[in-house]
Short mmCIF file of C-alpha atoms in Angstrom, two decimals:
data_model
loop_
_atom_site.label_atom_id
_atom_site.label_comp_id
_atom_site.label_asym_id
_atom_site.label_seq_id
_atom_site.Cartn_x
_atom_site.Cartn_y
_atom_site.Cartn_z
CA UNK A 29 -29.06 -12.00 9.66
CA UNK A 30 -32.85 -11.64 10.46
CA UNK A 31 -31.68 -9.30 13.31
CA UNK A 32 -31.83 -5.53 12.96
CA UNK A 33 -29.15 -2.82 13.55
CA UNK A 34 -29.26 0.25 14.61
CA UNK A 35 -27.08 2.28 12.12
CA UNK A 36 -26.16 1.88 8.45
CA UNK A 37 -21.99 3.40 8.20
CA UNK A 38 -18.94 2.14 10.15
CA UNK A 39 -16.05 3.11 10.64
CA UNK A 40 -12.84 1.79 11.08
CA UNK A 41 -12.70 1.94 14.39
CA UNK A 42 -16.27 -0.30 14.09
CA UNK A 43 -14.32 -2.61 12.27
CA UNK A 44 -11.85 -3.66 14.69
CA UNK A 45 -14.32 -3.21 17.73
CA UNK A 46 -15.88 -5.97 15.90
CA UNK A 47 -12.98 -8.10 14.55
CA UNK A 48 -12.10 -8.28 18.33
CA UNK A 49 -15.26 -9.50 19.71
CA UNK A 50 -15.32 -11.92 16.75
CA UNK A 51 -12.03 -13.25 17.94
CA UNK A 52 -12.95 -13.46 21.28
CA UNK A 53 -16.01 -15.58 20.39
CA UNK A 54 -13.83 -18.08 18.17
CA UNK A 55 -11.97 -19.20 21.37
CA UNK A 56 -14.56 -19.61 23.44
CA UNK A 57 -16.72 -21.15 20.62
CA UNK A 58 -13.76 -23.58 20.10
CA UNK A 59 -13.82 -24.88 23.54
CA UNK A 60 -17.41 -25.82 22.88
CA UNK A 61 -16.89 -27.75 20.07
CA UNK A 62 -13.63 -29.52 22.06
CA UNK A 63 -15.73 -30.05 25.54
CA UNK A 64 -18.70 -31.69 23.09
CA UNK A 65 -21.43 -28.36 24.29
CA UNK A 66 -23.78 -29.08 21.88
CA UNK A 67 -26.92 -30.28 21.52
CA UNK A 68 -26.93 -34.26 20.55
CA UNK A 69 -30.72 -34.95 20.32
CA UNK A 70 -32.37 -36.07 17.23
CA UNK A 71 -33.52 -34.77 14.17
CA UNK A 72 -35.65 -31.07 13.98
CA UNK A 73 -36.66 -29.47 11.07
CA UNK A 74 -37.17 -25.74 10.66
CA UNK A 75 -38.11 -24.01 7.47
CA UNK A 76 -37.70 -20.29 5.59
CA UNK A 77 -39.89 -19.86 2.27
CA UNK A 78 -39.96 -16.52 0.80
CA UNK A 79 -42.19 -15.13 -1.57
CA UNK A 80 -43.57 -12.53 -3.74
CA UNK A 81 -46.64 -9.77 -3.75
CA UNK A 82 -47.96 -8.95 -6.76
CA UNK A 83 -50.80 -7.21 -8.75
CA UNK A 84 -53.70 -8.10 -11.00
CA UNK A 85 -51.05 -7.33 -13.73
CA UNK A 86 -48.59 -10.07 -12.76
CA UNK A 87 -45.58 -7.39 -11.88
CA UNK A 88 -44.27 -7.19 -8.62
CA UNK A 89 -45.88 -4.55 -6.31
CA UNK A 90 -43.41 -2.83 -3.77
CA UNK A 91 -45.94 -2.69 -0.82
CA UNK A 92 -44.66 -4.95 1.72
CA UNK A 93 -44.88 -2.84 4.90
CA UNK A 94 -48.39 -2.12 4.77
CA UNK A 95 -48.81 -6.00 3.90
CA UNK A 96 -46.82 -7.14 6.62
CA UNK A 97 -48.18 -4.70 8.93
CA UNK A 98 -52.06 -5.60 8.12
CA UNK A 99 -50.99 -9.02 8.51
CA UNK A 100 -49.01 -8.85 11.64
CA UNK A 101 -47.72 -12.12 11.93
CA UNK A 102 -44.64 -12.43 13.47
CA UNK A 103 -43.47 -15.73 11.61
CA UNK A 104 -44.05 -13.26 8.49
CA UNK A 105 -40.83 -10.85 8.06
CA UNK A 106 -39.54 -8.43 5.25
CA UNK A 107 -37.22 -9.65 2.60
CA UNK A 108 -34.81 -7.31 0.71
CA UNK A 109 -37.10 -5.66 -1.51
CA UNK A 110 -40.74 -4.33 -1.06
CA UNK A 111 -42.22 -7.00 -2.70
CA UNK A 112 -41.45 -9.98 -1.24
CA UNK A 113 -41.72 -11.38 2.07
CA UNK A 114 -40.53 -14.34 4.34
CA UNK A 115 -42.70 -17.69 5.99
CA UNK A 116 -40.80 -18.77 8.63
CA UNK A 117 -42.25 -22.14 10.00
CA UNK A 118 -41.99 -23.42 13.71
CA UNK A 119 -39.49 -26.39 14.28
CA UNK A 120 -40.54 -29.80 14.80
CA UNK A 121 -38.62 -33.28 15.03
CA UNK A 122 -38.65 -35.14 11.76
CA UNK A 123 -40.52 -38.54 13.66
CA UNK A 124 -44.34 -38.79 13.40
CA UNK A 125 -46.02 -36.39 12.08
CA UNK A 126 -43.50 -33.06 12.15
CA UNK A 127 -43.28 -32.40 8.69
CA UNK A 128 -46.79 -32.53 8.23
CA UNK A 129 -47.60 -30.30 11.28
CA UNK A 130 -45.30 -28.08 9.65
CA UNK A 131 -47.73 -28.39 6.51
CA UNK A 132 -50.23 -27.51 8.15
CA UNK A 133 -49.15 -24.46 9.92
CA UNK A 134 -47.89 -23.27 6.07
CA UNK A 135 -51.03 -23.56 4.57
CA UNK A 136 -52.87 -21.61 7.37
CA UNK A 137 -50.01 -18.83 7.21
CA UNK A 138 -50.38 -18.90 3.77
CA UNK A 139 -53.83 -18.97 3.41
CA UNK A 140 -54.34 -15.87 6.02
CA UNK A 141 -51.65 -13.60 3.63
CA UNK A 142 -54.01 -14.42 0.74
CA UNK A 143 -56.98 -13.11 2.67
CA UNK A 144 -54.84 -10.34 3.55
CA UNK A 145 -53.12 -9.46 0.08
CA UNK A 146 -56.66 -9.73 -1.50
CA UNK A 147 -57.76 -6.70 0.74
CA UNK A 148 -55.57 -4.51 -0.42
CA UNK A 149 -55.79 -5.56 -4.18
CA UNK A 150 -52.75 -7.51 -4.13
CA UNK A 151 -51.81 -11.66 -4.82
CA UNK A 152 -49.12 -13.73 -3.30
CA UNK A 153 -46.74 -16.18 -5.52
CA UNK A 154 -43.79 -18.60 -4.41
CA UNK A 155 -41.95 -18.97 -7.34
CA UNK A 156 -37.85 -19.37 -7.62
CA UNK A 157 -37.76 -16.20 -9.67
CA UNK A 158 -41.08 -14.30 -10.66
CA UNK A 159 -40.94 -14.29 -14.57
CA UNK A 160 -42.33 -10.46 -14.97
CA UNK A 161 -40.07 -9.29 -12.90
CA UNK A 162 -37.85 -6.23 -14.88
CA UNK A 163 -34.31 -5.20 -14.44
CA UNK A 164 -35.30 -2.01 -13.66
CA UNK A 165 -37.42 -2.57 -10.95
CA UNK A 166 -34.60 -3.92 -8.83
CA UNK A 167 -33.59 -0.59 -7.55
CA UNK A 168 -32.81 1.15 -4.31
CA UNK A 169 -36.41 2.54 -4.54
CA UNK A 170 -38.11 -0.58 -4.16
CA UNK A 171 -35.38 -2.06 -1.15
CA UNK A 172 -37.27 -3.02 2.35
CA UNK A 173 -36.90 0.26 4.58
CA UNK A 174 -34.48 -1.58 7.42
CA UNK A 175 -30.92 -0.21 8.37
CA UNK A 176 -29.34 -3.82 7.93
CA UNK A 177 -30.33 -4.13 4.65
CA UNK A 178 -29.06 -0.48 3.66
CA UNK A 179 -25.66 -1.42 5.14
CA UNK A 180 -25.12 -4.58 3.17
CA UNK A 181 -25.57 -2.47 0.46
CA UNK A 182 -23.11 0.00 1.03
CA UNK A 183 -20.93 -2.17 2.18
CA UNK A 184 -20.91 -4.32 -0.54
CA UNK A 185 -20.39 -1.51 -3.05
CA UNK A 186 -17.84 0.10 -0.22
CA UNK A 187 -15.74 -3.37 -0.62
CA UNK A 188 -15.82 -3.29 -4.19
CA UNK A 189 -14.18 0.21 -4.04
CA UNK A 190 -17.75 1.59 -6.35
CA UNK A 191 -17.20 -1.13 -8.73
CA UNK A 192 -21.02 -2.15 -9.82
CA UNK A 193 -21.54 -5.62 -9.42
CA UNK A 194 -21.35 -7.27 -13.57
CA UNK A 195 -24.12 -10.02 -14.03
CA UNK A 196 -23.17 -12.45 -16.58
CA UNK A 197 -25.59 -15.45 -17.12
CA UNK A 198 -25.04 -18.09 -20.10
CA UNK A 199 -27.86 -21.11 -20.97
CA UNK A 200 -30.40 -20.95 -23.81
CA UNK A 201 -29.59 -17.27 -23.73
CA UNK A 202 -27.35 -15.19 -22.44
CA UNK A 203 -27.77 -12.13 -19.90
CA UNK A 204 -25.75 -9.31 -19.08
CA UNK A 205 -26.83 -6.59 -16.60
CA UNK A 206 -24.42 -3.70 -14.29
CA UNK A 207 -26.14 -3.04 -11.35
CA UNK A 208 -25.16 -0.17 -9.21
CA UNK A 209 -27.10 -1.66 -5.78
CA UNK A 210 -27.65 -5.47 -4.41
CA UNK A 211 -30.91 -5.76 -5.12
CA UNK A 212 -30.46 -8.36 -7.98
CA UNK A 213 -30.45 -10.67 -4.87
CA UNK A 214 -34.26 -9.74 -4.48
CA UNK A 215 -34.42 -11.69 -8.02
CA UNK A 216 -34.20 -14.63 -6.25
CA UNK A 217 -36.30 -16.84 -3.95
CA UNK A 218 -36.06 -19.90 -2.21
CA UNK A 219 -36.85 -22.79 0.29
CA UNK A 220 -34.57 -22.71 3.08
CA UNK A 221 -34.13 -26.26 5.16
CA UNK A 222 -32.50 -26.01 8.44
CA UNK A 223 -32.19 -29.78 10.11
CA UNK A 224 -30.56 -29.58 13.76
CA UNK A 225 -28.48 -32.33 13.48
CA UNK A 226 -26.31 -34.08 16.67
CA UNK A 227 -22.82 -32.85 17.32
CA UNK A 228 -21.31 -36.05 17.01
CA UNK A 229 -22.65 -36.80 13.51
CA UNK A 230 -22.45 -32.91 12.42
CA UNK A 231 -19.48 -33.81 9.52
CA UNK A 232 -21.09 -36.26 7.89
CA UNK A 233 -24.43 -34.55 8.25
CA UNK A 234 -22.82 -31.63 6.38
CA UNK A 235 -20.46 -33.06 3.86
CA UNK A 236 -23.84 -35.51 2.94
CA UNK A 237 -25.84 -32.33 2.31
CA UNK A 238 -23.09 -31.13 -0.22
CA UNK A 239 -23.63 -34.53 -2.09
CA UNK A 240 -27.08 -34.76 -2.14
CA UNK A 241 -27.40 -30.48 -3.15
CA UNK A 242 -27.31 -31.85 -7.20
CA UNK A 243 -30.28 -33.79 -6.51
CA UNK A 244 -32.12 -31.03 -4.56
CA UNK A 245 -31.44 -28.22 -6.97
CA UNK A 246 -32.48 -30.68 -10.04
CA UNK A 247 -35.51 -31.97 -8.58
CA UNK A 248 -36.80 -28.22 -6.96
CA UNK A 249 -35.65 -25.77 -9.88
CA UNK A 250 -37.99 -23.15 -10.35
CA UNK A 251 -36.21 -20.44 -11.90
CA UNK A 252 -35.55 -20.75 -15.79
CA UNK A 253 -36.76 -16.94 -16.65
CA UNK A 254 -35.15 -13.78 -15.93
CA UNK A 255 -35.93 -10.46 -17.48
CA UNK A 256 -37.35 -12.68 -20.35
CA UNK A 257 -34.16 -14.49 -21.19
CA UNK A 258 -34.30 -18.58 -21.11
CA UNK A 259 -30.93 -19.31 -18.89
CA UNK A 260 -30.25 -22.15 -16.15
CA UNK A 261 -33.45 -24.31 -14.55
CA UNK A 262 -32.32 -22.64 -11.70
CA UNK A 263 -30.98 -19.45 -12.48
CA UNK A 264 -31.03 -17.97 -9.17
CA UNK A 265 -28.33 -20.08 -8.19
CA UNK A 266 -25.51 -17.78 -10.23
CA UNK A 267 -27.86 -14.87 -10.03
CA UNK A 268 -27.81 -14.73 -6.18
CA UNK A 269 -23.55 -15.89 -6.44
CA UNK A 270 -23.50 -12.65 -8.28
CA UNK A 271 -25.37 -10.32 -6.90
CA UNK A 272 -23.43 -9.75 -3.38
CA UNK A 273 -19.54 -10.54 -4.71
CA UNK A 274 -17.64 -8.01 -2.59
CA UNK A 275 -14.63 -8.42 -5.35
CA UNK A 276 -12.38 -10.20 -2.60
CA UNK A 277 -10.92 -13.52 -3.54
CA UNK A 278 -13.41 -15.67 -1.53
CA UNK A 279 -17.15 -14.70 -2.89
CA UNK A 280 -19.61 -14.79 -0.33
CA UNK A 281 -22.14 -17.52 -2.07
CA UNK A 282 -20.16 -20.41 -3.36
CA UNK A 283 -20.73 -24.01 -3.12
CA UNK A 284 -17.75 -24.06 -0.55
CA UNK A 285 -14.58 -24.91 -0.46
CA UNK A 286 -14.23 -28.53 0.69
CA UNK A 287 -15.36 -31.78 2.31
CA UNK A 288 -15.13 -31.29 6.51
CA UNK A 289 -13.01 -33.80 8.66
CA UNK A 290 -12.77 -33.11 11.98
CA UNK A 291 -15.33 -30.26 12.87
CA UNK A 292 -18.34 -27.86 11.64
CA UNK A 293 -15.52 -25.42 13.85
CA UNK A 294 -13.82 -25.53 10.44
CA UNK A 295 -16.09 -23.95 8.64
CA UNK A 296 -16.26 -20.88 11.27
CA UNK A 297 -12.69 -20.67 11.02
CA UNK A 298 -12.74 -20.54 6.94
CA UNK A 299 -15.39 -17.84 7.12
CA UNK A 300 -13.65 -15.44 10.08
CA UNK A 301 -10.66 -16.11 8.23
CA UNK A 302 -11.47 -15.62 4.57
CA UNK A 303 -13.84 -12.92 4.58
CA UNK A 304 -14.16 -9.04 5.57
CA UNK A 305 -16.41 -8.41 8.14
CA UNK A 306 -19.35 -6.83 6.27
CA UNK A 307 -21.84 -5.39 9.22
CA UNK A 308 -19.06 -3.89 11.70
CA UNK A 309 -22.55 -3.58 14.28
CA UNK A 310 -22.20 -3.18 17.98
CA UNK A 311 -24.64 -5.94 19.13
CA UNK A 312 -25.70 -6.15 22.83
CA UNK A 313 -25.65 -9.53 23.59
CA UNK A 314 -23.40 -11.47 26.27
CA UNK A 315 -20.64 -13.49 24.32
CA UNK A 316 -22.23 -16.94 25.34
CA UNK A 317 -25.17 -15.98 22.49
CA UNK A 318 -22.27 -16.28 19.97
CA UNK A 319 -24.14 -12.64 18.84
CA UNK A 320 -20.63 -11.53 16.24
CA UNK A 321 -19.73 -15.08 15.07
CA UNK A 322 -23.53 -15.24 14.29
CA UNK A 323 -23.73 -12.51 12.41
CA UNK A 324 -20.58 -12.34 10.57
CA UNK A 325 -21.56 -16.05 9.64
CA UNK A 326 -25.05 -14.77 8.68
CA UNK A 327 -23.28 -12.32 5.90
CA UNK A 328 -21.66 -15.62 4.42
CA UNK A 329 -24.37 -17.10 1.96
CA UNK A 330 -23.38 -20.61 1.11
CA UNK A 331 -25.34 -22.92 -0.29
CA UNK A 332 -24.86 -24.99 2.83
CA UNK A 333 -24.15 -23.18 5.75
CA UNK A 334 -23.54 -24.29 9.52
CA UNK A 335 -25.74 -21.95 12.38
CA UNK A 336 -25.85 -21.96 15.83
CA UNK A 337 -28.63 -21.50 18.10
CA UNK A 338 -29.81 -22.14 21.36
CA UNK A 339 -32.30 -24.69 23.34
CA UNK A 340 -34.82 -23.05 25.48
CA UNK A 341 -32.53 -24.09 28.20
CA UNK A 342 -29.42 -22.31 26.68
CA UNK A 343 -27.80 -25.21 25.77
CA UNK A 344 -26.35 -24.23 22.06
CA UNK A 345 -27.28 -26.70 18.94
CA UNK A 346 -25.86 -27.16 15.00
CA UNK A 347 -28.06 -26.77 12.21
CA UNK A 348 -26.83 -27.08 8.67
CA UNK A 349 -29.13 -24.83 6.52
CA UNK A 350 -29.56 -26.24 3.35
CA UNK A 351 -29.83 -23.53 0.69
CA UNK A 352 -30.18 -24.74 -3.13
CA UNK A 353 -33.88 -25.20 -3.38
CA UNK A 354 -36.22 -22.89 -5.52
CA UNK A 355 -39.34 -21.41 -3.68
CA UNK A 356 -41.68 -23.94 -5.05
CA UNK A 357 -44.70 -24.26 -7.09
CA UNK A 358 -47.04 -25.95 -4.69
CA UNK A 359 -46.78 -26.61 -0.84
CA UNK A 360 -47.09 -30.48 -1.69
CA UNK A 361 -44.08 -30.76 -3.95
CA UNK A 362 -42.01 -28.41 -1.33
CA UNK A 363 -42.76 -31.04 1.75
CA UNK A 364 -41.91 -33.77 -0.71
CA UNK A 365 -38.89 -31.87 -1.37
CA UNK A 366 -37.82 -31.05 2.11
CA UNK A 367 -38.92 -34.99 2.94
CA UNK A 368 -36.50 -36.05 -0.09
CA UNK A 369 -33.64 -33.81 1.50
CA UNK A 370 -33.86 -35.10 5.02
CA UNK A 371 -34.12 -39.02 4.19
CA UNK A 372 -30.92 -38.98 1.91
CA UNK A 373 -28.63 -37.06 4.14
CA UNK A 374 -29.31 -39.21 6.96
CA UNK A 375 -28.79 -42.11 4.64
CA UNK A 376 -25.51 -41.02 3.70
CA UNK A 377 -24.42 -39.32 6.74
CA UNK A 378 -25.25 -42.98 9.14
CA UNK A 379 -24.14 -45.60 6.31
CA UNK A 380 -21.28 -47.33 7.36
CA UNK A 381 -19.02 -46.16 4.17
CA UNK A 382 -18.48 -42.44 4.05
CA UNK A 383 -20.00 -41.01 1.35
CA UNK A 384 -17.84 -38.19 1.03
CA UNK A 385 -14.44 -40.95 1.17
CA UNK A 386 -16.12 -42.34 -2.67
CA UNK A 387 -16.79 -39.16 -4.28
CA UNK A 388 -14.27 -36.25 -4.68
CA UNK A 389 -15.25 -32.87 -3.31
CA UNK A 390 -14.68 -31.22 -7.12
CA UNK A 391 -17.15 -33.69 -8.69
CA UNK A 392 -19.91 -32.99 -5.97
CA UNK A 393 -19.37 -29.40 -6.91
CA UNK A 394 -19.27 -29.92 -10.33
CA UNK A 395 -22.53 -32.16 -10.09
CA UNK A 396 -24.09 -29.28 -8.13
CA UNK A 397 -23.61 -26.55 -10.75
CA UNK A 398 -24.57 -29.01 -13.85
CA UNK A 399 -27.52 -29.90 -11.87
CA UNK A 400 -28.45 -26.16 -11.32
CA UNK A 401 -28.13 -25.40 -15.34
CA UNK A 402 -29.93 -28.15 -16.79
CA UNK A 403 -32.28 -29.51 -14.11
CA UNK A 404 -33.90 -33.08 -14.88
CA UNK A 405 -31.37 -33.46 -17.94
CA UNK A 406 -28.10 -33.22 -15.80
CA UNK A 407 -25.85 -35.41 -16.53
CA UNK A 408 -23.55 -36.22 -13.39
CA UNK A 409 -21.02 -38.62 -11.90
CA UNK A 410 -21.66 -40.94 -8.97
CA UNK A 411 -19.96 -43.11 -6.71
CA UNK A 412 -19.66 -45.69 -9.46
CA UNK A 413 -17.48 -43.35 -11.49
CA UNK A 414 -20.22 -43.81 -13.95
CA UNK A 415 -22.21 -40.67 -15.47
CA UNK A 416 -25.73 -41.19 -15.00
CA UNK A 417 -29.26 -39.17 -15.67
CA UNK A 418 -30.21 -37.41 -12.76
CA UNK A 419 -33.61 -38.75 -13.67
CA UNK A 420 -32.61 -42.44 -13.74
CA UNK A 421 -30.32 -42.20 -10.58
CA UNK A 422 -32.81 -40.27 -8.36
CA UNK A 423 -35.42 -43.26 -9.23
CA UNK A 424 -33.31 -46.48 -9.07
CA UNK A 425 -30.97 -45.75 -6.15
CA UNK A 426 -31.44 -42.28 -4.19
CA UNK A 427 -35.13 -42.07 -4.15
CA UNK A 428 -35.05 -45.85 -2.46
CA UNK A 429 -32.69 -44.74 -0.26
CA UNK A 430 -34.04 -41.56 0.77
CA UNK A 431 -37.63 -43.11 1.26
CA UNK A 432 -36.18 -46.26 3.58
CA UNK A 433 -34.06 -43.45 5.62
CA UNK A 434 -37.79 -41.74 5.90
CA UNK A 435 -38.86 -44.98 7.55
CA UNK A 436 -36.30 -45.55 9.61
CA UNK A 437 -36.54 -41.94 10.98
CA UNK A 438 -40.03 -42.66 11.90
CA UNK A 439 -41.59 -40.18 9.55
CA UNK A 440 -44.79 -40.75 9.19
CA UNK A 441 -45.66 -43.69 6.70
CA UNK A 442 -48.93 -41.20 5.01
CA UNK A 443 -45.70 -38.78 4.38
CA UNK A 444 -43.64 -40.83 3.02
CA UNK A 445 -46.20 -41.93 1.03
CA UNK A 446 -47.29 -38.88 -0.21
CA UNK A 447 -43.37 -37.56 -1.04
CA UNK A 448 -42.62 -40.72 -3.09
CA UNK A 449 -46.06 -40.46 -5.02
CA UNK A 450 -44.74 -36.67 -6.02
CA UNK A 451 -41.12 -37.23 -6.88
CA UNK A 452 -41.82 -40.12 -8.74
CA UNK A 453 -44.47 -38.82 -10.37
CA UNK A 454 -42.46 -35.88 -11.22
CA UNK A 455 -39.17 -37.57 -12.47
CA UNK A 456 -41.36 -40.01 -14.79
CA UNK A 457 -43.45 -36.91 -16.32
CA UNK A 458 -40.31 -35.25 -16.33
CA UNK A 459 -42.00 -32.35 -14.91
CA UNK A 460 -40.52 -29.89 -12.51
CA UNK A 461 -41.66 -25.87 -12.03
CA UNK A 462 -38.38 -25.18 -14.37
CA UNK A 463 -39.33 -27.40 -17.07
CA UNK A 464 -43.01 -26.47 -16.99
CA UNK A 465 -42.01 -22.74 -17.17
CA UNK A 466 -40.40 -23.12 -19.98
CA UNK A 467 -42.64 -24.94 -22.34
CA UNK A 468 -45.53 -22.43 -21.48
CA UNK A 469 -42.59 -19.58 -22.26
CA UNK A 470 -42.57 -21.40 -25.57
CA UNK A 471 -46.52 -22.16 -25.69
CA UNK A 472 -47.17 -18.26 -25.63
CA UNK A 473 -44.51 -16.68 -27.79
CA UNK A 474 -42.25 -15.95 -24.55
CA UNK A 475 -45.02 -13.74 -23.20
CA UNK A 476 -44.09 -13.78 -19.41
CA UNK A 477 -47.78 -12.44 -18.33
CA UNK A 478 -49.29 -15.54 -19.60
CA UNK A 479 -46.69 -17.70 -18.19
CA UNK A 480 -47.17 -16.26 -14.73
CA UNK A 481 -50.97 -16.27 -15.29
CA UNK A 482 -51.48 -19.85 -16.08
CA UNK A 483 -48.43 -20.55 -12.75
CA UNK A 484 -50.87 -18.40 -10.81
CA UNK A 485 -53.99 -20.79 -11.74
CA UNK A 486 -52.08 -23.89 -11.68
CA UNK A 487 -50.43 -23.04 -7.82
CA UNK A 488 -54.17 -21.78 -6.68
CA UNK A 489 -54.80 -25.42 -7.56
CA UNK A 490 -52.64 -26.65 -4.30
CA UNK A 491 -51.56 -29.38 -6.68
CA UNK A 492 -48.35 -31.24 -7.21
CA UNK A 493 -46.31 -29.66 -10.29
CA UNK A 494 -46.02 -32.76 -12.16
CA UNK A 495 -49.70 -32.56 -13.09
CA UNK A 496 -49.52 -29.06 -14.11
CA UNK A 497 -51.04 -28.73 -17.90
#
């Protein structure tokens, strides 16, 4: 959904133009998946952060085109609204030292967009939702001046017949907003993992990353403010569920609707089948590119989705993006993160016992959204049919596991190192970005300037949340 388009209203002739050439790719994507097409090598990472500009005030400043454009990176791109923006991070495989060359590479991207937002008087934050942000400044006005993005939201609106889209958010408080526009989407910002993973062990790769999404969300939440209200740890998880519902039966951010058995095919299949086509485009690309299955797939927001792309050779791969994470308070606690991620899906998706055959696909959801809400204090249910503290489990069994899958993937040992030193130091302080937010929300009287001022000093810091004061 990166790509651009070159109008903003369809029609319905657009609409089956499109619905044909989707079809037409489903067969021949089908035949790929039966003759075995895809890519089997090992393990690549890739990774999406997106963040925020903002002033000397601590409010969001719409200015992203004259930041972007003064920065002219290419692996920099516009988000939704003016004021924030997207890292994108070059691919590497997980052995040796990928995940740190990826490191690296962030910090000097990031480093040059502080050099760059300086200049023009601004400041750059990764944070799951900035705490200053208002309701009112997520408005049509302040949305990123591409075509694609002014068709999702007419569309959206256009498939809810003019309804406005009803935000309703319970936890310490509650929140209710109508919004007339998407743009409560722009709310909300996040890590994006996307692991190429081998054909053959696709499923499991997939259904493992819906088990382990509890521990990811619990561990990374970031996002316990919005518009000053105290709601979920991570709150962007039902803000963004919200925020582009069309008002069909199948929402287009969900947790998903099942374990896989055979095929990631299956989860193409639920998503030409279940959903409207959003972005009716006319895309000039030969059918072997996949161009209308990828982008009606790229309107389809789940928290774990599959994508297809291509080899330098042609030859087409599976990733499974991995969506739950916050955008996270330090670079070190989001490679620790991503490092946590990759280690326990491989566990579980190359153990001998399934894990998705000893856990029922409700409870994994159920985990997921408990996990989301109360962060480090979740409560959840595990293969044992016991309920145990997310805190307890992650340190006793999945943090072991995860860190020996590490090994065995031949990440290197100064990485794994360094990730187990963070989560552990972060699940016995009890200390995530949610959790700190919210006892500085209660140190300063719920001011959200001086929460985001002492985030700002803390993150400048480049250090680990858990030893945030």
């Amino acid at each position: 959904m990166g790509d651009e388009i070159a109008k903003t209203e369809f029609t319905p002739a657009d609409s089956a133009r499109f619905k044909s050439h989707l079809n037409a790719e489903m067969e021949l994507l089908q035949t790929w998946f039966d003759g075995q097409k895809f890519c089997q090598d090992v393990l690549q990472c890739g990774l999406e952060l997106e963040a925020w500009l903002i002033g000397a005030d601590g409010l969001p400043v719409p200015d992203n085109t004259l930041f972007l454009t003064t920065l002219d990176r290419q692996m920099v791109v516009p988000e939704l609204s003016k004021f924030n923006f997207e890292f994108n991070v070059s691919p590497q495989y997980v052995a040796g030292n990928g995940l740190a060359d990826m490191q690296s590479e962030l910090r000097a991207t990031w480093m040059r967009c502080e050099q760059v937002a300086s200049k023009l008087g601004h400041r750059i934050m990764s944070i799951g939702i900035l705490p200053t942000v208002a309701d009112s400044m997520l408005c049509l006005e302040n949305m990123s001046p591409l075509k694609r993005y002014a068709a999702i939201n007419e569309r959206v609106l256009r498939l809810r017949e003019g309804r406005p889209l009803h935000l309703k958010i319970s936890g310490i408080d509650t929140l209710e907003s109508l919004h007339h526009d998407v743009m409560l989407e722009s709310a909300a910002t996040s890590v994006q993992v996307h692991l190429k993973v081998p054909q053959a062990n696709s499923v499991r790769y997939y259904n493992a990353s819906l088990v382990a999404s509890a521990f990811t969300v619990a561990l990374a939440a970031n996002a316990p403010l919005l518009f000053g209200h105290q709601l979920w740890d991570d709150t962007r998880i039902p803000l963004f569920e919200q925020a582009v519902d069309t008002g069909g039966p199948h929402p287009r951010v969900t947790f998903g609707d099942g374990f896989l058995k055979n095929s990631l095919f299956e989860l193409f299949q639920r998503n030409c089948n279940d959903h409207r086509v959003l972005l009716p485009a006319q895309i000039e690309q030969a059918p072997a590119r996949m161009p209308y299955v990828r982008m009606h797939n790229g309107t389809i927001w789940n928290w774990n989705r599959a994508l297809i792309g291509f080899e330098a050779d042609g030859q087409p791969h599976l990733r499974i993006e991995h969506r739950p994470m916050s955008a996270s308070p330090s670079l070190a606690d989001l490679f620790a993160d991503v490092a946590f991620y990759i280690g326990l899906v491989h566990a579980f998706a190359t153990q001998a016992e399934r894990v998705e055959s000893q856990i029922d696909f409700d409870t994994v959801r159920q985990n997921f959204y408990t996990a989301a809400k109360l962060g480090l204090s979740a409560q959840v249910h595990w293969l044992d049919g016991k309920i145990h503290n997310v805190i307890n489990l992650v340190r006793e069994k999945l943090l072991p596991l995860a860190l020996e899958s590490m090994s065995q993937l031949g990440i290197s040992a100064e990485q794994i190192a360094n990730s187990q030193e963070i989560l552990r130091g972060r699940l016995d302080s009890r200390q995530n970005g949610a959790s700190w937010q919210r006892r500085a929300f209660a140190t300063h009287g719920g001011d959200t300037r001086r929460v985001l001022n002492d985030y700002e000093i803390n993150q400048q810091q480049s250090q680990p949340v858990h030893t945030w004061n």
